[in-house]
mmCIF file of C-alpha atoms in Angstrom:
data_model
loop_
_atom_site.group_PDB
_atom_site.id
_atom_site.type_symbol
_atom_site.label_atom_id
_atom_site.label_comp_id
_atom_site.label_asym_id
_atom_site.label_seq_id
_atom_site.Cartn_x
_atom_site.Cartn_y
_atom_site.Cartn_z
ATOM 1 C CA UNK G 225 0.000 0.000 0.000
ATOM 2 C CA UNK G 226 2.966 2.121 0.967
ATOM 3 C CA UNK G 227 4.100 2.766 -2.586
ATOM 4 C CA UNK G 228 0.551 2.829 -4.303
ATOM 5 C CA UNK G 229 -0.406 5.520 -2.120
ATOM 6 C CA UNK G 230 2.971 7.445 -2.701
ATOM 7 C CA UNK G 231 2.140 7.701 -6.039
ATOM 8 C CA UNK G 232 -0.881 9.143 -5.640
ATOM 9 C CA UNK G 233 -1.754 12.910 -5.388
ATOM 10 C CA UNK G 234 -3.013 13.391 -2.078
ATOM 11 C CA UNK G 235 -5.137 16.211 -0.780
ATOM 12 C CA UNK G 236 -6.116 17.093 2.792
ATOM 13 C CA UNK G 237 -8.658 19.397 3.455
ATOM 14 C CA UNK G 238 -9.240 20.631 6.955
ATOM 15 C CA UNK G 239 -12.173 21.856 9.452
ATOM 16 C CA UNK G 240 -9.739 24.367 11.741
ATOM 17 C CA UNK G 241 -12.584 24.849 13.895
ATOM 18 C CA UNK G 242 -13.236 21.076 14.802
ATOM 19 C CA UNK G 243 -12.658 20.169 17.778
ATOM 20 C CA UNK G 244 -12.887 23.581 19.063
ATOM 21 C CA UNK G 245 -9.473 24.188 17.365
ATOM 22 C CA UNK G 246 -7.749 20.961 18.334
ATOM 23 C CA UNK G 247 -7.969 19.747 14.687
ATOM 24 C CA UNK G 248 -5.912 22.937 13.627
ATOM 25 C CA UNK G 249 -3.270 21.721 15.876
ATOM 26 C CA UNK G 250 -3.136 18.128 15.012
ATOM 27 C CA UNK G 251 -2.509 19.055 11.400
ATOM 28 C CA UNK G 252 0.120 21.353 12.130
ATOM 29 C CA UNK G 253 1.776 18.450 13.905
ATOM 30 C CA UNK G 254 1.115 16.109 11.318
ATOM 31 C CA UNK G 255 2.466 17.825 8.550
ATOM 32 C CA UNK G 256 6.129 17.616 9.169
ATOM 33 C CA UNK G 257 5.754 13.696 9.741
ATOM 34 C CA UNK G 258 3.971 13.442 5.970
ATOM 35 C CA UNK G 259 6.944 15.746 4.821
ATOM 36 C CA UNK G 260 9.552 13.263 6.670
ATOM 37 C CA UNK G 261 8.131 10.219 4.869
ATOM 38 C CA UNK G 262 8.197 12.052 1.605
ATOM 39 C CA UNK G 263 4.171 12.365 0.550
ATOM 40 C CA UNK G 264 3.471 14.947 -1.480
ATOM 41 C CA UNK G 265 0.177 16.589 -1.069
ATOM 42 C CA UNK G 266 -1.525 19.962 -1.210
ATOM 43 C CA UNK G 267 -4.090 21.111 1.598
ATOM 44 C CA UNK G 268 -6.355 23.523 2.496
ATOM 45 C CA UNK G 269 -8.653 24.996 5.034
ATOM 46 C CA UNK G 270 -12.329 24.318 4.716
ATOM 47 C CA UNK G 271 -13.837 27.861 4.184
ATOM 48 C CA UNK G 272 -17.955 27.518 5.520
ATOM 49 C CA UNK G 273 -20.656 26.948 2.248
ATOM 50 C CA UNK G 274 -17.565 26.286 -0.403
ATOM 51 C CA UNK G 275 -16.311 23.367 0.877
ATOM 52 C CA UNK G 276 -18.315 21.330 -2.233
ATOM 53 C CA UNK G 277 -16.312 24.477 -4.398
ATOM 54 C CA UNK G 278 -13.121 22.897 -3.031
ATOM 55 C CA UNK G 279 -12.643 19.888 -3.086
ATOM 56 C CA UNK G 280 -14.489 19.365 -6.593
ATOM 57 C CA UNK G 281 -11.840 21.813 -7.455
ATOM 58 C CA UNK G 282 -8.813 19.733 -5.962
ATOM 59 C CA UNK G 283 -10.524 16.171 -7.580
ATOM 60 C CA UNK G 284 -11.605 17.531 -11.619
ATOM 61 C CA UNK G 285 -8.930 20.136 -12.003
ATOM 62 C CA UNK G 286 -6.015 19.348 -9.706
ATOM 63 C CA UNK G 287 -6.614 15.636 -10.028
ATOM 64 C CA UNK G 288 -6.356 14.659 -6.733
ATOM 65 C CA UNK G 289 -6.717 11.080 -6.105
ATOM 66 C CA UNK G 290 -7.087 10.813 -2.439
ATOM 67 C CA UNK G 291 -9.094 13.068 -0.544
ATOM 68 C CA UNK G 292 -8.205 13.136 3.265
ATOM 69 C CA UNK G 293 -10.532 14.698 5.502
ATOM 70 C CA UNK G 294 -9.238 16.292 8.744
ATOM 71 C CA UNK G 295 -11.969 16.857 11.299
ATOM 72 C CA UNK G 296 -15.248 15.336 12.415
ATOM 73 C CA UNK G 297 -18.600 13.707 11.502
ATOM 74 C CA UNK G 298 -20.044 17.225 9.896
ATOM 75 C CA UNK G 299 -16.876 17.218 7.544
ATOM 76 C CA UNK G 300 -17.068 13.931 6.626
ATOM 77 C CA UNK G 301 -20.440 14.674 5.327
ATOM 78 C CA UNK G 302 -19.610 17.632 3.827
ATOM 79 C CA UNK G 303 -16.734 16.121 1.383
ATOM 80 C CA UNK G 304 -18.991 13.214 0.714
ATOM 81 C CA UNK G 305 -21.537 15.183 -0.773
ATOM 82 C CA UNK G 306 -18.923 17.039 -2.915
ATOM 83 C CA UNK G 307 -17.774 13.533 -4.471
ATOM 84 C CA UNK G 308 -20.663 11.784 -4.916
ATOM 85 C CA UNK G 309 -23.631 12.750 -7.401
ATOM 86 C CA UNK G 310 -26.085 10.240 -8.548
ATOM 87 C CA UNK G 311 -24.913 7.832 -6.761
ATOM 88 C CA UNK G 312 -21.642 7.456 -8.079
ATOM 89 C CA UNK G 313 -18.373 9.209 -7.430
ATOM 90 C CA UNK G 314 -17.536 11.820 -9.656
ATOM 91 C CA UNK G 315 -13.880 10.382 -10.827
ATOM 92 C CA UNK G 316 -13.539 6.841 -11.288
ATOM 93 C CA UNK G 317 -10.466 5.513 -8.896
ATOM 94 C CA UNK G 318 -10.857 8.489 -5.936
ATOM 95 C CA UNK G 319 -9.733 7.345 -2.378
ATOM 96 C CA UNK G 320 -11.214 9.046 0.977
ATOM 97 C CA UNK G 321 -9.267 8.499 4.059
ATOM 98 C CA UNK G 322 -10.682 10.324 7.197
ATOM 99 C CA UNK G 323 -8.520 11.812 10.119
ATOM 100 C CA UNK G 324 -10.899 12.176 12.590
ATOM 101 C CA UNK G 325 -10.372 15.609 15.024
ATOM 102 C CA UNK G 326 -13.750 16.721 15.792
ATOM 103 C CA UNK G 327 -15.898 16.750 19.041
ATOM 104 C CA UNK G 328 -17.497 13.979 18.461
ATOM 105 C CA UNK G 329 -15.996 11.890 15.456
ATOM 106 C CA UNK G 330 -18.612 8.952 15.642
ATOM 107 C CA UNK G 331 -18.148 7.214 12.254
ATOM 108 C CA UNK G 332 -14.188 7.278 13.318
ATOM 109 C CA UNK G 333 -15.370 5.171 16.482
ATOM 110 C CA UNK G 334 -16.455 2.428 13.966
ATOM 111 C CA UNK G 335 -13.132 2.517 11.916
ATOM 112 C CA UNK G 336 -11.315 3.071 14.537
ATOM 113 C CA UNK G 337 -12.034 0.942 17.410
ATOM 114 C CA UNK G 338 -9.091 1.355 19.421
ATOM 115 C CA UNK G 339 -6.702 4.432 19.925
ATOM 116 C CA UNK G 340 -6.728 6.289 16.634
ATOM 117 C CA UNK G 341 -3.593 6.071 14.234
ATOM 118 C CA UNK G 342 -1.229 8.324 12.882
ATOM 119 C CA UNK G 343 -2.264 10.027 9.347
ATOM 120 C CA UNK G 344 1.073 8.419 8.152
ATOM 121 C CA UNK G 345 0.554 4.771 9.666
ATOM 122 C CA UNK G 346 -2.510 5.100 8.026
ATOM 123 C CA UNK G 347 -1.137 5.871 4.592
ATOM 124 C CA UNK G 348 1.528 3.081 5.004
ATOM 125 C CA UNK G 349 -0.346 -0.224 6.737
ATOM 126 C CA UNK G 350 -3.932 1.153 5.470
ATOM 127 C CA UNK G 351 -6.008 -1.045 2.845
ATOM 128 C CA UNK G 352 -8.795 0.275 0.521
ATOM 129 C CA UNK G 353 -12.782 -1.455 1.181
ATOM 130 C CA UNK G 354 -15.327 -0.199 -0.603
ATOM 131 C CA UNK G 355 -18.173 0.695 1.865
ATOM 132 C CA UNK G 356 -22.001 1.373 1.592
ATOM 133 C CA UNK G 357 -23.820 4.953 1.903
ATOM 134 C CA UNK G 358 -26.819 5.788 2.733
ATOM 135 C CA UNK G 359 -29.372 8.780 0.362
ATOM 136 C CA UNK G 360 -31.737 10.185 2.356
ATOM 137 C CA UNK G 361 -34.303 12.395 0.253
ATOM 138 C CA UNK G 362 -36.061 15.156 2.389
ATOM 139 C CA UNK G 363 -37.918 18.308 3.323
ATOM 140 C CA UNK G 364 -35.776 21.138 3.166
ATOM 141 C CA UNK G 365 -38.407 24.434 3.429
ATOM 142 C CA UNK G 366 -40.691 24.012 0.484
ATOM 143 C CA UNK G 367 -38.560 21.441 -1.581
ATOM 144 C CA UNK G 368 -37.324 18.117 -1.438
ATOM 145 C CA UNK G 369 -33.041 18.004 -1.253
ATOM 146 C CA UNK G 370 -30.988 14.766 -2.016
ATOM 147 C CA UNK G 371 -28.198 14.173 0.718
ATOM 148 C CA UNK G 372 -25.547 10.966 1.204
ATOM 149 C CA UNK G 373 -24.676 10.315 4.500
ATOM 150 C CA UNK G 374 -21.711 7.787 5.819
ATOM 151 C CA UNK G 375 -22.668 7.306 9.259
ATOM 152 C CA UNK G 376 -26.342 7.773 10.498
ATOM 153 C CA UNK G 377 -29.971 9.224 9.853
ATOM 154 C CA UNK G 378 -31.943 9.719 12.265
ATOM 155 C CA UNK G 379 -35.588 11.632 13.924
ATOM 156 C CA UNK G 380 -36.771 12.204 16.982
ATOM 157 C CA UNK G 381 -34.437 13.067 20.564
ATOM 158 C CA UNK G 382 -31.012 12.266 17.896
ATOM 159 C CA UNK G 383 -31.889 15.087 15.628
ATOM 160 C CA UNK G 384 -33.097 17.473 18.070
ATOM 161 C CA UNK G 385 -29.975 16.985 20.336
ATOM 162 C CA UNK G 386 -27.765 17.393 17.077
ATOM 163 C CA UNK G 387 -29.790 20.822 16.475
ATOM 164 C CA UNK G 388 -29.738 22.115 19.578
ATOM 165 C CA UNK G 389 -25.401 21.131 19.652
ATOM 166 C CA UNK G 390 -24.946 22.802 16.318
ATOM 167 C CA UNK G 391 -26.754 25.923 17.742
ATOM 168 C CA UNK G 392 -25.099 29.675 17.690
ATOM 169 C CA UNK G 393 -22.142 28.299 16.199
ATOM 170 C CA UNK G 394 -21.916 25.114 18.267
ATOM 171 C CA UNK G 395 -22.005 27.575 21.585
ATOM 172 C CA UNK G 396 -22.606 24.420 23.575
ATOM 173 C CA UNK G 397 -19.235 22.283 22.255
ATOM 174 C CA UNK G 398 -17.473 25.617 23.242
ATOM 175 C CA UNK G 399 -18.407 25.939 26.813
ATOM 176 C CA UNK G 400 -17.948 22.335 26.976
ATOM 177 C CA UNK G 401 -14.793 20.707 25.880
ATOM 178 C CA UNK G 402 -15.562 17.298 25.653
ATOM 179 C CA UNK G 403 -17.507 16.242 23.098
ATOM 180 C CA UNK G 404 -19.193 12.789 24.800
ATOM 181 C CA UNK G 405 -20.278 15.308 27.916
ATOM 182 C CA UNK G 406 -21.756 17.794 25.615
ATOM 183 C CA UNK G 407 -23.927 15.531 23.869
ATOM 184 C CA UNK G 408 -24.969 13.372 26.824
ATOM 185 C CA UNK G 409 -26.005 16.251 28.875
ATOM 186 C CA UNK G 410 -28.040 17.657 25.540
ATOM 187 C CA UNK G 411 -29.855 14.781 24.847
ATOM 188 C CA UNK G 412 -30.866 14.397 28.597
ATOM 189 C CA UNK G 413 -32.430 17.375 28.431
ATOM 190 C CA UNK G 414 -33.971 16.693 25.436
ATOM 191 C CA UNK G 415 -35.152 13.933 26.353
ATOM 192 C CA UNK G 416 -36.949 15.357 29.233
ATOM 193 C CA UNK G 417 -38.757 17.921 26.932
ATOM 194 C CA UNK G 418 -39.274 15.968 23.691
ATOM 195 C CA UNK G 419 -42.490 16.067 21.779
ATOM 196 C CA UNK G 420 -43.794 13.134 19.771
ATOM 197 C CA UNK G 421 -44.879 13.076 16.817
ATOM 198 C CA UNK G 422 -46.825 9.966 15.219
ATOM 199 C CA UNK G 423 -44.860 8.320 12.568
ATOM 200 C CA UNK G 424 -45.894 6.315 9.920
ATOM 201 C CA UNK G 425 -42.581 4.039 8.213
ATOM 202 C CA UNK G 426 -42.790 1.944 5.124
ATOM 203 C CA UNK G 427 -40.253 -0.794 4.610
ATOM 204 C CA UNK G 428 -40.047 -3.294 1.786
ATOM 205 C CA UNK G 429 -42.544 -5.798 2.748
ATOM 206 C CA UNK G 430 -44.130 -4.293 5.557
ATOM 207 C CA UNK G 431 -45.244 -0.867 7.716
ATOM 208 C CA UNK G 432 -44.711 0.341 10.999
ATOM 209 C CA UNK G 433 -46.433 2.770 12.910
ATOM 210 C CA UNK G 434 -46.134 4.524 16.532
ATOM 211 C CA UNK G 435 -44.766 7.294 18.851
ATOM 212 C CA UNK G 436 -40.849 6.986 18.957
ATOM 213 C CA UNK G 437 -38.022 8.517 20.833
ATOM 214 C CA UNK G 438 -35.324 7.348 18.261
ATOM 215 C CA UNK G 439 -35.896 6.854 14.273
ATOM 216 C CA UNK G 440 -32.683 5.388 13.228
ATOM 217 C CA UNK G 441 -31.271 3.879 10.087
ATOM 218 C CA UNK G 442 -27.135 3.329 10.724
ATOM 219 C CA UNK G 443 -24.371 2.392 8.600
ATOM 220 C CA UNK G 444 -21.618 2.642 11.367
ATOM 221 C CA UNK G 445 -22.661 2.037 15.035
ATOM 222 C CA UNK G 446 -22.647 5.104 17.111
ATOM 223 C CA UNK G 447 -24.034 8.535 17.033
ATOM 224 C CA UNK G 448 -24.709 11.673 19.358
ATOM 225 C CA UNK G 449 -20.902 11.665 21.268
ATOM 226 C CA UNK G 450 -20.726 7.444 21.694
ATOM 227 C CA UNK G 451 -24.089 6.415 21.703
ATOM 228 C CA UNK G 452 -24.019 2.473 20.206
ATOM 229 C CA UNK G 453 -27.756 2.411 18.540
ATOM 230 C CA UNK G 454 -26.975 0.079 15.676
ATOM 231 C CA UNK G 455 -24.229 -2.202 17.758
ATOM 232 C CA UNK G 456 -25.051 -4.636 14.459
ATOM 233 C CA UNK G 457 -24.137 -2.178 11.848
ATOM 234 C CA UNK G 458 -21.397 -3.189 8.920
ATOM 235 C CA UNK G 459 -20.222 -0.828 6.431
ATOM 236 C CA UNK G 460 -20.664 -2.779 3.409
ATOM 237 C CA UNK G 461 -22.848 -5.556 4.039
ATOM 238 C CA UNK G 462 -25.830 -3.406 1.830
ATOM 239 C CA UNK G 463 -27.737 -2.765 4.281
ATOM 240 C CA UNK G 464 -29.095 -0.169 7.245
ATOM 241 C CA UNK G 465 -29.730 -0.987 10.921
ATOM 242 C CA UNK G 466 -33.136 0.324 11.643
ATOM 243 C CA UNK G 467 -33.775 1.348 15.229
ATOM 244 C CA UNK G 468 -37.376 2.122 17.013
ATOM 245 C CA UNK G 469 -37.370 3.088 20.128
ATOM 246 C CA UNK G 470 -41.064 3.562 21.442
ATOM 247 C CA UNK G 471 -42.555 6.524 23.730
ATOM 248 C CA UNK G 472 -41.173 6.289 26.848
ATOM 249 C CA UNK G 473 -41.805 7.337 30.470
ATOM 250 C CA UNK G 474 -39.757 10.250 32.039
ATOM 251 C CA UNK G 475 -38.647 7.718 34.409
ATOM 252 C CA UNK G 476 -38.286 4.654 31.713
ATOM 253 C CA UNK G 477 -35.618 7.252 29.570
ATOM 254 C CA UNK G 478 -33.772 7.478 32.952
ATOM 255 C CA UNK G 479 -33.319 4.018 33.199
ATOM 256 C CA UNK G 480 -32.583 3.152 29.686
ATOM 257 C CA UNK G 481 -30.565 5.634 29.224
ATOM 258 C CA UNK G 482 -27.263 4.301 30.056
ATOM 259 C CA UNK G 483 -27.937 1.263 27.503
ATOM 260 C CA UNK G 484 -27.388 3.654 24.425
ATOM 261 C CA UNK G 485 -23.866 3.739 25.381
ATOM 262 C CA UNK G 486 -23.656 0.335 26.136
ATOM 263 C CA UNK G 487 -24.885 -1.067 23.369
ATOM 264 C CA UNK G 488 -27.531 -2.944 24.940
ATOM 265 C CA UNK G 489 -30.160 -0.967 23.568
ATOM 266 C CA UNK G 490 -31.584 -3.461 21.646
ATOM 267 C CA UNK G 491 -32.718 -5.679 24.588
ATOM 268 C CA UNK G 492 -35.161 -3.227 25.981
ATOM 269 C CA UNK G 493 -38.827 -4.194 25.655
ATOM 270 C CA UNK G 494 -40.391 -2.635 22.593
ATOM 271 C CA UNK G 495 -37.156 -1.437 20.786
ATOM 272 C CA UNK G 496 -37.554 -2.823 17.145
ATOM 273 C CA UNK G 497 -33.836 -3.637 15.870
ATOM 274 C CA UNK G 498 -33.755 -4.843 12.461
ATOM 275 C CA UNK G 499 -31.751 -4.259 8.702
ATOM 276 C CA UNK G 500 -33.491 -2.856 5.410
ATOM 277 C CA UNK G 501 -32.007 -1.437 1.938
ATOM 278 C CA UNK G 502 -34.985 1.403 2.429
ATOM 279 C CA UNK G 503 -37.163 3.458 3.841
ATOM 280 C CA UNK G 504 -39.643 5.804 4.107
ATOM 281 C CA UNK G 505 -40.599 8.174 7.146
ATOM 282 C CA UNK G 506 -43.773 10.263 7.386
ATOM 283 C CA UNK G 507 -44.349 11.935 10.454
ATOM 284 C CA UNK G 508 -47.903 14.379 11.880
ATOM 285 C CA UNK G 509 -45.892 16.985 12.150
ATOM 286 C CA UNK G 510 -42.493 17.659 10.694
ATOM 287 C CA UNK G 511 -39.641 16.975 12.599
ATOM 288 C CA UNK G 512 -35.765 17.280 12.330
ATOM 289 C CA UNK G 513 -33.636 14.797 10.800
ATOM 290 C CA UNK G 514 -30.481 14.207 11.555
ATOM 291 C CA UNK G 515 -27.302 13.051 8.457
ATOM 292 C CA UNK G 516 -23.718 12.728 10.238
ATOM 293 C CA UNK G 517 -24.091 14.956 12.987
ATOM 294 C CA UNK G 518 -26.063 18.143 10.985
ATOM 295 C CA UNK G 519 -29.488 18.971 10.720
ATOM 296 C CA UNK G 520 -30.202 19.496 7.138
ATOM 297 C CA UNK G 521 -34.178 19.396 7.091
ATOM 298 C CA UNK G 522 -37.269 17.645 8.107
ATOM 299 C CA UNK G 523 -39.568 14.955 7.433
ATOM 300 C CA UNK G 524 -41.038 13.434 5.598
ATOM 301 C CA UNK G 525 -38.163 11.440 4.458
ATOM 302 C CA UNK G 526 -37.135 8.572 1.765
ATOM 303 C CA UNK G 527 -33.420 6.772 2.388
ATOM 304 C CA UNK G 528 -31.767 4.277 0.816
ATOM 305 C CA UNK G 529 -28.496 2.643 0.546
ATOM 306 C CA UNK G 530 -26.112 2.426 -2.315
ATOM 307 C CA UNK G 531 -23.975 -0.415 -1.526
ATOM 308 C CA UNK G 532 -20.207 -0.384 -1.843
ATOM 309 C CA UNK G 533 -19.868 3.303 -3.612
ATOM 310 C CA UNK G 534 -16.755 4.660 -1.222
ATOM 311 C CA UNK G 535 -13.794 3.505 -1.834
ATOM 312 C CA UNK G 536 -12.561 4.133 1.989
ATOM 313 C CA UNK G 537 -8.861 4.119 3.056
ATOM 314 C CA UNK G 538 -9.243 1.619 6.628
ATOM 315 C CA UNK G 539 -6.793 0.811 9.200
ATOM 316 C CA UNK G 540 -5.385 -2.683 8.734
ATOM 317 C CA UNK G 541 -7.548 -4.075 11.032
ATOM 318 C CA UNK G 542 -10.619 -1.857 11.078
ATOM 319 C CA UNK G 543 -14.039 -3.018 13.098
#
């Protein structure tokens, strides 16, 4: 892998503010280790509503043929939906790797499932599998927007914790450092507050209807700062994990609450776990939906995956 990767134009684009700044620092530190190993590579800064501008640029007309992205879950999705249109990528033979420096960094907790590595160890030990992605197709105002997502959708306490994280500029990630705290504490309150909504979902071969905390369809495994809702999930097996959890009590959410982290979610009475290629969401009222950490839109909502699109740079031993 070593010298296939060498001979590849690599570019880096990072999200300075991930992290709360810590992703500006990692790259700085990283750089002079790609320069000692010889890579060459260009970078940039992701500059907020061009970053689709960017990195097309660096892939058609710089020919880049690795795209590394440096920072979390919200960048991730960002550079995904610069690459892929229609459901294909838009240059034959492009490579992502992801260098995960953000708050929360979810999808990297799937990849990653130990300490993260190095950028470099990455490039040198790190093997290419092609991985699914999920299209979600939803309300955004008065039209309906087309979005790929790597990691999770979601409606219901998910999306409305994302939302109120991502408010005033991500104000709460600020005041609080650490990224698992900031989300746990959100979606408690949430939680506490949360309206329902009835939901109607249509999946091949049969419907389901109800009152749900949690609407979830997961390619990786965790969302909302460690939270293990699709402890099933594979990255290119062509399918979702769908996860229903039903209304709760105040005091039911208080006790189940500590089996979203533990991955035990799925033995709780009621919780439907199960995997589909599709679905479709319709809800009484809108509601927020959540792709990769941002809240794009509302409901209602179709998704569907495309199975093995990304070609994805992995650790040698990846999850």
């Amino acid at each position: 892998m070593k010298e296939q990767i060498k001979d590849k134009k690599l570019y880096c684009i990072v999200n300075p503010g991930a992290g709360g700044g810590t992703s500006r620092l990692w790259w700085e530190k990283t750089m002079p280790e790609l320069d000692r190993h010889g890579y060459k590579y260009s970078w940039e800064y992701m500059h907020p509503g061009h970053v689709r501008q960017q990195v097309r640029t660096a892939v058609l007309d710089q020919r880049a043929e690795i795209v590394v992205v440096v920072g979390g879950d919200g960048s991730i999705f960002e550079v995904i939906n610069a690459i892929v249109e229609n459901g294909t990528l838009i240059k034959e033979g492009l490579i992502v790797a992801v260098a995960p420096s953000g708050s929360a960094c979810d999808f990297a907790r799937h990849i990653y499932p130990r300490q993260q590595e190095g950028l470099w160890t990455l490039l040198e030990h790190g093997k290419v599998n092609y991985i699914d992605l999920g299209c979600c197709r939803f309300q955004q105002q008065d039209t309906m927007v087309e979005k790929y997502y790597i990691n999770s959708f979601d409606t219901g306490v998910g999306a409305d914790t994302c939302f109120a994280i991502n408010a005033e500029k991500g104000k709460i990630k600020k005041r609080i450092k650490n990224g698992h705290i900031a989300f746990m504490l959100t979606a408690l309150k949430v939680l506490m507050t949360y309206k329902y909504s009835h939901t109607h979902i249509e999946l091949p071969g049969q419907s389901i209807e109800g009152e749900f905390i949690i609407t979830g369809f997961g390619n990786g495994s965790y969302i909302g700062g460690g939270m293990r809702l699709f402890p099933k999930a594979s990255l290119d097996d062509g399918l979702l994990d769908l996860l229903l959890i039903p209304r709760k009590s105040k005091l039911d959410i208080l006790r189940l609450f500590p089996k979203v982290y533990s991955g035990e979610i799925t033995n709780i009475d009621g919780v439907v776990y199960l995997q589909a290629a599709s679905l479709k969401i319709v809800t009484a009222q809108p509601i927020n939906i959540e792709l990769d950490g941002e809240v794009p839109g509302t409901t209602a909502a179709e998704v569907h995956v495309i199975p093995k699109v990304l070609p994805l740079l992995l650790p040698k031993t990846p999850a």
